[in-house]
């Protein structure tokens, strides 16, 4: 057995399927391309939750309920925001979520869906000395998240962020989803399960990569020679952020969806749009250089672009600082975690594998 449980199937799920050879992602019977840019995040939350909660309302009623949950989370957590704000933004969000009730009802789930979208802009504003803005329960989830961050939300950016949230809503038994299912299998509440997912998502080998992607792009821009910079990293034994995947042996289909969104944002005539277009063109050059450097350095492994590379560009364009990129990832993935937690709970089976003891044996005492 490999240390990373490579190729081990540890759950049956109706939620999503990652085809790492064909490069396809299926979410509850729909291809990613069918959903991203066409379904709103609230609709995808409903798709994932369907069958896992009693009396789940229809799309628009559920979206309204998510809006009300944003308001409720803001009102509950506002008094503690000042104490959370000095922490790094991810830990502050996680600490805030840990204060929510730990139940298994739809209301608990909706508060958890709302929480990263509410806490992230509120904490960012506090960090820059501005008062947090209360949610607008009638706004779309992504639009409200942007409005709470900057006071306004252009329809184009709101649509781009919504597409991002849909794109990352679920992805098979990735590390954070597995962690979520392990905790859910103990019949702990949904908040405990989501906190496990949040812990796993933070690491740079999983959801912590897009911030470092921006650092890499900036460092390469300064160096002026992408291939030399990338070769230097590989020679030092570093990993190139935004590339490689445990399951995909071909390009991550999410990378193309997000790249198309960034391209769309960068196609306008305004200065901000032109800047985005230039940033995308530069990132594409870096991507090609990285793929070539990785092909030469690791010929035994097909290392392709993953979701995090264009996530970084999209979230930068949406106005989030790189420190908060993983928070926004969590704002999308939380729906998948909750659905997996409910699916696991429904099996009624505790996840409890075994380990093989390879330490010293006690001396036999006569
Ligand atoms: N840069 C350089 N080398 C890499 C990279 C990379 N991005 N990815 C894999 N490799 C190399 C490894 O060094 C290893 O080489 P070796 O055999 O010479 O030691 C070989 O490819 C196999 O690596 P593994 O660690 O076995 O591959 P694994 O399937 O576990 O890796 C992972 C998946 C962790 C994502 C890896 O590709 C990586 O570290 N990527 C960079 C971080 C990143 O982008 N994370 C986001 C992933 S997407 C997500 O979770 C949402």
Coordinates of C-alpha atoms and ligand atoms in Angstrom, one line a residue:
X1 CA 0.0 0.0 0.0
X2 CA 1.3 3.5 -0.9
X3 CA 1.8 6.0 1.9
X4 CA -0.5 8.4 0.1
X5 CA -3.3 5.8 -0.4
X6 CA -2.7 6.2 -4.2
X7 CA -5.4 4.3 -6.2
X8 CA -7.2 3.2 -3.0
X9 CA -11.0 3.5 -3.4
X10 CA -12.3 4.6 0.0
X11 CA -15.9 5.6 -0.6
X12 CA -18.8 5.1 -3.0
X13 CA -20.2 8.5 -4.0
X14 CA -23.0 9.9 -6.2
X15 CA -21.5 13.4 -5.9
X16 CA -18.6 13.6 -8.4
X17 CA -16.2 11.7 -10.6
X18 CA -12.7 12.7 -11.6
X19 CA -11.6 11.0 -14.8
X20 CA -7.8 11.6 -14.6
X21 CA -7.1 9.9 -17.9
X22 CA -9.8 11.5 -20.1
X23 CA -9.6 14.8 -18.2
X24 CA -13.3 15.0 -17.3
X25 CA -15.0 16.1 -14.2
X26 CA -18.6 14.9 -13.6
X27 CA -20.8 16.5 -10.9
X28 CA -24.0 14.5 -10.2
X29 CA -24.5 13.5 -13.7
X30 CA -23.4 16.8 -15.3
X31 CA -20.1 17.6 -16.9
X32 CA -18.2 20.6 -15.5
X33 CA -18.6 22.4 -18.9
X34 CA -22.4 22.0 -18.6
X35 CA -22.4 23.6 -15.1
X36 CA -19.6 26.2 -15.1
X37 CA -20.8 29.6 -16.5
X38 CA -24.4 28.2 -16.9
X39 CA -25.6 27.3 -13.4
X40 CA -25.5 29.7 -10.4
X41 CA -23.6 28.6 -7.3
X42 CA -26.8 28.3 -5.4
X43 CA -28.2 25.9 -8.0
X44 CA -25.2 23.8 -7.7
X45 CA -25.5 23.7 -3.9
X46 CA -29.0 22.4 -4.4
X47 CA -27.7 19.8 -6.9
X48 CA -25.1 18.6 -4.3
X49 CA -27.5 18.6 -1.4
X50 CA -30.4 16.9 -3.2
X51 CA -31.4 13.7 -1.3
X52 CA -29.2 14.6 1.7
X53 CA -31.6 16.9 3.5
X54 CA -35.3 16.6 4.1
X55 CA -37.6 19.2 2.6
X56 CA -34.9 20.8 0.4
X57 CA -36.5 23.9 -1.3
X58 CA -36.3 24.6 -5.0
X59 CA -33.4 26.6 -6.5
X60 CA -34.6 30.2 -6.0
X61 CA -36.0 29.4 -2.4
X62 CA -32.7 27.8 -1.5
X63 CA -30.7 30.8 -2.9
X64 CA -32.8 33.1 -0.8
X65 CA -32.2 30.8 2.3
X66 CA -28.4 31.0 1.6
X67 CA -28.8 34.8 1.5
X68 CA -30.6 34.8 4.8
X69 CA -27.9 32.5 6.2
X70 CA -25.2 35.1 5.2
X71 CA -27.0 37.7 7.2
X72 CA -27.4 35.4 10.2
X73 CA -23.7 34.4 10.1
X74 CA -22.7 38.1 9.9
X75 CA -24.9 39.0 12.9
X76 CA -23.7 36.0 15.0
X77 CA -20.0 36.5 14.3
X78 CA -19.7 40.3 14.0
X79 CA -18.9 40.7 17.7
X80 CA -15.9 38.4 17.5
X81 CA -14.5 39.7 14.2
X82 CA -12.1 42.1 16.0
X83 CA -10.5 39.3 17.9
X84 CA -10.2 37.1 14.8
X85 CA -8.7 39.8 12.5
X86 CA -5.1 39.7 13.9
X87 CA -4.8 36.0 12.8
X88 CA -3.8 35.2 9.3
X89 CA -7.0 35.4 7.1
X90 CA -7.4 31.6 6.7
X91 CA -7.0 30.8 10.4
X92 CA -9.3 33.7 11.2
X93 CA -12.0 32.3 8.9
X94 CA -11.5 28.8 10.4
X95 CA -11.8 30.1 13.9
X96 CA -14.9 32.0 13.0
X97 CA -16.5 28.9 11.5
X98 CA -15.7 26.9 14.6
X99 CA -18.1 29.2 16.6
X100 CA -21.1 28.1 14.5
X101 CA -23.5 25.4 15.9
X102 CA -22.4 21.8 15.2
X103 CA -25.7 20.3 14.0
X104 CA -26.8 18.2 11.0
X105 CA -29.8 20.2 9.8
X106 CA -30.2 22.1 6.6
X107 CA -30.0 25.4 8.6
X108 CA -26.5 24.3 9.9
X109 CA -25.4 23.4 6.4
X110 CA -26.6 26.8 5.0
X111 CA -24.7 28.7 7.7
X112 CA -21.6 26.8 6.7
X113 CA -22.1 27.5 3.0
X114 CA -22.5 31.2 3.9
X115 CA -19.7 31.5 6.4
X116 CA -16.5 31.7 4.2
X117 CA -18.3 34.1 1.8
X118 CA -19.2 36.4 4.7
X119 CA -16.1 36.1 6.9
X120 CA -13.5 36.5 4.1
X121 CA -14.5 40.0 3.0
X122 CA -15.3 41.1 6.5
X123 CA -11.8 40.1 7.8
X124 CA -10.1 41.6 4.7
X125 CA -11.9 44.9 5.3
X126 CA -10.9 44.9 9.0
X127 CA -7.3 44.2 8.1
X128 CA -7.2 47.3 6.0
X129 CA -8.9 49.4 8.7
X130 CA -12.4 49.5 7.1
X131 CA -15.7 48.5 8.7
X132 CA -17.1 45.2 7.5
X133 CA -20.2 45.5 5.2
X134 CA -23.3 43.6 6.1
X135 CA -24.6 41.0 3.6
X136 CA -27.5 41.7 1.3
X137 CA -29.7 38.7 1.5
X138 CA -31.3 39.3 -1.9
X139 CA -28.0 39.5 -3.8
X140 CA -26.4 36.5 -5.6
X141 CA -23.9 34.7 -3.5
X142 CA -20.8 35.7 -5.5
X143 CA -22.0 39.2 -6.2
X144 CA -22.6 39.7 -2.5
X145 CA -19.2 38.4 -1.6
X146 CA -17.6 41.0 -3.9
X147 CA -19.9 43.8 -2.7
X148 CA -19.0 43.0 0.9
X149 CA -15.3 43.2 -0.1
X150 CA -15.3 46.4 -2.2
X151 CA -18.7 48.1 -1.8
X152 CA -19.7 47.3 -5.4
X153 CA -19.7 44.3 -7.7
X154 CA -19.5 44.5 -11.5
X155 CA -21.8 42.0 -13.1
X156 CA -18.8 40.6 -15.1
X157 CA -16.7 40.0 -12.0
X158 CA -19.7 38.6 -10.1
X159 CA -20.3 36.1 -12.9
X160 CA -16.6 35.2 -13.0
X161 CA -16.5 34.5 -9.3
X162 CA -19.7 32.6 -9.4
X163 CA -18.2 30.4 -12.2
X164 CA -15.2 29.9 -10.0
X165 CA -17.3 28.8 -7.0
X166 CA -19.2 26.3 -9.2
X167 CA -15.9 25.0 -10.8
X168 CA -14.4 24.1 -7.4
X169 CA -17.6 22.9 -5.6
X170 CA -16.6 19.2 -5.6
X171 CA -13.9 17.0 -6.8
X172 CA -14.0 13.3 -5.8
X173 CA -12.2 12.1 -2.8
X174 CA -9.5 14.8 -2.6
X175 CA -7.6 15.3 0.7
X176 CA -10.0 17.8 2.3
X177 CA -13.1 15.8 1.3
X178 CA -11.6 12.6 2.7
X179 CA -10.8 14.5 5.9
X180 CA -14.4 15.7 6.0
X181 CA -15.8 12.2 5.5
X182 CA -13.6 10.8 8.3
X183 CA -14.9 13.3 10.8
X184 CA -18.5 12.9 9.5
X185 CA -18.2 9.1 9.9
X186 CA -17.8 9.6 13.7
X187 CA -21.3 11.2 13.6
X188 CA -19.8 14.5 14.7
X189 CA -21.7 17.5 13.4
X190 CA -21.3 19.3 10.1
X191 CA -19.2 22.1 11.5
X192 CA -16.7 19.6 12.9
X193 CA -16.6 17.9 9.5
X194 CA -16.1 21.2 7.6
X195 CA -13.4 22.2 10.0
X196 CA -11.5 19.0 9.1
X197 CA -11.8 19.9 5.4
X198 CA -10.6 23.4 6.1
X199 CA -7.6 22.1 7.9
X200 CA -6.6 19.9 4.9
X201 CA -7.3 22.5 2.3
X202 CA -4.9 24.9 3.8
X203 CA -1.7 23.1 2.7
X204 CA 0.2 24.1 -0.5
X205 CA -0.1 20.6 -1.9
X206 CA -3.9 21.1 -2.0
X207 CA -5.8 24.4 -1.7
X208 CA -2.9 26.6 -0.6
X209 CA -1.2 26.7 -4.0
X210 CA -2.8 29.7 -5.7
X211 CA -1.2 32.3 -3.5
X212 CA 2.2 30.9 -4.2
X213 CA 1.3 30.9 -8.0
X214 CA 1.1 34.7 -7.8
X215 CA 4.4 34.9 -5.9
X216 CA 6.0 32.7 -8.7
X217 CA 4.6 34.9 -11.5
X218 CA 5.9 38.0 -9.8
X219 CA 9.4 36.4 -9.2
X220 CA 9.6 35.3 -12.8
X221 CA 8.6 38.7 -14.0
X222 CA 11.4 40.2 -12.0
X223 CA 13.9 37.6 -13.1
X224 CA 13.0 38.1 -16.8
X225 CA 13.8 34.5 -17.7
X226 CA 10.9 32.1 -17.0
X227 CA 12.7 28.9 -18.1
X228 CA 15.9 29.6 -16.1
X229 CA 13.9 30.6 -13.0
X230 CA 11.8 27.4 -13.2
X231 CA 14.8 25.2 -13.8
X232 CA 16.4 26.8 -10.7
X233 CA 13.4 25.8 -8.6
X234 CA 13.5 22.2 -9.8
X235 CA 17.2 22.0 -9.2
X236 CA 16.6 23.1 -5.6
X237 CA 14.0 20.3 -5.3
X238 CA 11.0 22.8 -5.2
X239 CA 7.7 22.1 -6.7
X240 CA 6.2 24.4 -9.4
X241 CA 2.9 25.6 -7.9
X242 CA -0.2 25.1 -10.1
X243 CA 1.2 22.0 -11.8
X244 CA 0.7 18.3 -11.2
X245 CA -2.1 16.3 -9.8
X246 CA -2.5 12.9 -8.1
X247 CA -5.4 11.9 -10.4
X248 CA -5.0 13.9 -13.6
X249 CA -2.5 12.6 -16.1
X250 CA -3.8 15.1 -18.6
X251 CA -4.7 18.8 -18.2
X252 CA -7.1 19.5 -15.3
X253 CA -10.4 20.4 -17.0
X254 CA -11.0 23.1 -14.4
X255 CA -7.8 25.0 -15.6
X256 CA -9.4 25.5 -19.1
X257 CA -12.7 26.6 -17.7
X258 CA -11.0 29.2 -15.4
X259 CA -8.6 30.3 -18.2
X260 CA -11.6 31.1 -20.4
X261 CA -13.2 33.2 -17.7
X262 CA -10.0 35.2 -17.2
X263 CA -9.7 35.6 -21.0
X264 CA -13.2 36.9 -21.1
X265 CA -12.4 39.4 -18.3
X266 CA -9.3 40.6 -20.1
X267 CA -11.0 41.1 -23.5
X268 CA -12.6 44.5 -22.7
X269 CA -11.2 47.9 -23.7
X270 CA -10.9 49.5 -20.3
X271 CA -7.4 49.9 -18.7
X272 CA -8.2 47.3 -16.0
X273 CA -9.3 44.8 -18.6
X274 CA -6.2 45.5 -20.8
X275 CA -4.0 44.9 -17.7
X276 CA -5.8 41.6 -17.1
X277 CA -5.2 40.6 -20.7
X278 CA -1.5 41.4 -20.3
X279 CA -1.3 39.4 -17.1
X280 CA -3.0 36.5 -18.8
X281 CA -0.6 36.6 -21.8
X282 CA 2.4 36.6 -19.4
X283 CA 0.9 33.7 -17.4
X284 CA 0.4 31.7 -20.6
X285 CA 4.1 32.2 -21.4
X286 CA 5.1 31.0 -17.9
X287 CA 2.7 28.0 -18.2
X288 CA 4.3 26.9 -21.5
X289 CA 7.8 27.3 -20.0
X290 CA 6.8 25.3 -16.9
X291 CA 5.2 22.5 -18.9
X292 CA 8.4 22.2 -20.9
X293 CA 10.8 22.4 -17.9
X294 CA 8.7 19.8 -16.1
X295 CA 8.6 17.5 -19.2
X296 CA 12.4 17.5 -19.3
X297 CA 13.0 17.3 -15.6
X298 CA 10.4 14.6 -14.8
X299 CA 10.0 12.6 -18.0
X300 CA 8.6 9.6 -16.0
X301 CA 5.5 11.6 -14.9
X302 CA 2.9 13.6 -16.9
X303 CA 2.8 16.8 -15.0
X304 CA 0.2 19.2 -16.3
X305 CA -1.5 22.5 -15.4
X306 CA -3.9 22.1 -12.4
X307 CA -6.8 24.2 -11.3
X308 CA -4.7 26.5 -9.0
X309 CA -2.8 28.2 -11.8
X310 CA -5.7 30.0 -13.4
X311 CA -7.5 30.2 -10.0
X312 CA -4.7 32.6 -9.0
X313 CA -5.3 34.9 -12.0
X314 CA -9.1 34.8 -11.7
X315 CA -9.1 35.7 -7.9
X316 CA -6.4 38.4 -8.5
X317 CA -8.7 39.9 -11.2
X318 CA -11.7 39.7 -8.8
X319 CA -9.8 41.9 -6.3
X320 CA -8.8 39.3 -3.6
X321 CA -5.3 39.5 -2.2
X322 CA -3.3 36.3 -2.6
X323 CA -3.5 35.6 1.2
X324 CA -7.2 35.1 0.8
X325 CA -7.2 32.8 -2.2
X326 CA -7.6 29.6 -0.1
X327 CA -10.5 31.2 1.7
X328 CA -12.3 31.7 -1.6
X329 CA -11.5 28.2 -2.6
X330 CA -13.2 27.1 0.7
X331 CA -16.2 29.2 -0.1
X332 CA -16.8 27.1 -3.2
X333 CA -15.7 23.6 -1.9
X334 CA -17.8 23.9 1.3
X335 CA -20.9 22.7 -0.5
X336 CA -19.1 19.5 -1.6
X337 CA -17.7 18.9 1.8
X338 CA -21.2 19.1 3.4
X339 CA -22.8 16.8 0.8
X340 CA -20.0 14.3 1.3
X341 CA -20.4 14.5 5.1
X342 CA -24.1 13.7 4.8
X343 CA -23.4 10.9 2.3
X344 CA -20.9 9.4 4.7
X345 CA -23.1 9.8 7.7
X346 CA -25.9 8.0 5.8
X347 CA -23.7 4.9 5.5
X348 CA -23.6 4.7 9.3
X349 CA -20.1 3.3 9.1
X350 CA -17.1 4.6 11.1
X351 CA -14.0 5.1 8.9
X352 CA -11.3 3.4 10.9
X353 CA -8.4 1.9 8.9
X354 CA -5.5 0.1 10.4
X355 CA -1.8 0.9 10.5
X356 CA 1.1 -1.5 10.3
X357 CA 3.4 -1.2 13.3
X358 CA 7.0 -0.8 12.2
X359 CA 8.5 0.5 15.5
X360 CA 10.6 -1.3 18.1
X361 CA 9.0 -4.2 20.0
X362 CA 9.0 -4.3 23.8
X363 CA 11.5 -6.6 25.4
X364 CA 10.0 -9.8 26.8
X365 CA 10.1 -9.7 30.6
X366 CA 10.3 -13.2 32.2
Ligands
LIG1 N1 6.7 20.5 -9.6 C1 7.8 19.8 -9.6 N2 7.8 18.4 -9.5 C2 6.6 17.8 -9.4 C3 5.4 18.6 -9.3 C4 5.5 20.0 -9.4 N3 4.4 20.7 -9.4 N4 4.3 17.7 -9.2 C5 4.9 16.5 -9.1 N5 6.2 16.6 -9.2 C6 7.2 15.5 -9.3 C7 7.6 15.0 -7.9 O1 8.7 15.8 -7.4 C8 8.0 13.6 -8.2 O2 9.2 13.6 -8.8 P1 10.3 12.4 -8.4 O3 9.6 11.1 -8.8 O4 11.5 12.8 -9.2 O5 10.5 12.5 -6.9 C9 6.9 13.2 -9.2 O6 6.5 14.4 -9.9 C10 5.7 12.5 -8.6 O7 5.3 13.3 -7.6 P2 4.2 12.9 -6.5 O8 4.5 13.7 -5.2 O9 4.2 11.4 -6.3 O10 2.9 13.2 -7.2 P3 1.5 13.4 -6.5 O11 0.5 12.8 -7.3 O12 1.5 13.1 -5.0 O13 1.4 15.0 -6.6 C11 0.7 17.2 -6.1 C12 0.3 15.8 -6.6 C13 0.9 17.1 -4.6 C14 -0.5 18.1 -6.3 C15 2.0 17.7 -6.8 O14 1.8 17.6 -8.2 C16 2.4 19.1 -6.3 O15 3.1 19.2 -5.3 N6 2.0 20.1 -7.1 C17 2.4 21.5 -6.7 C18 1.4 22.1 -5.7 C19 0.0 22.3 -6.3 O16 -0.1 22.8 -7.4 N7 -1.0 22.0 -5.5 C20 -2.4 22.1 -6.0 C21 -2.9 20.8 -6.4 S1 -4.6 20.9 -7.1 C22 -5.6 20.9 -5.7 O17 -5.4 20.2 -4.7 C23 -6.8 21.7 -5.7

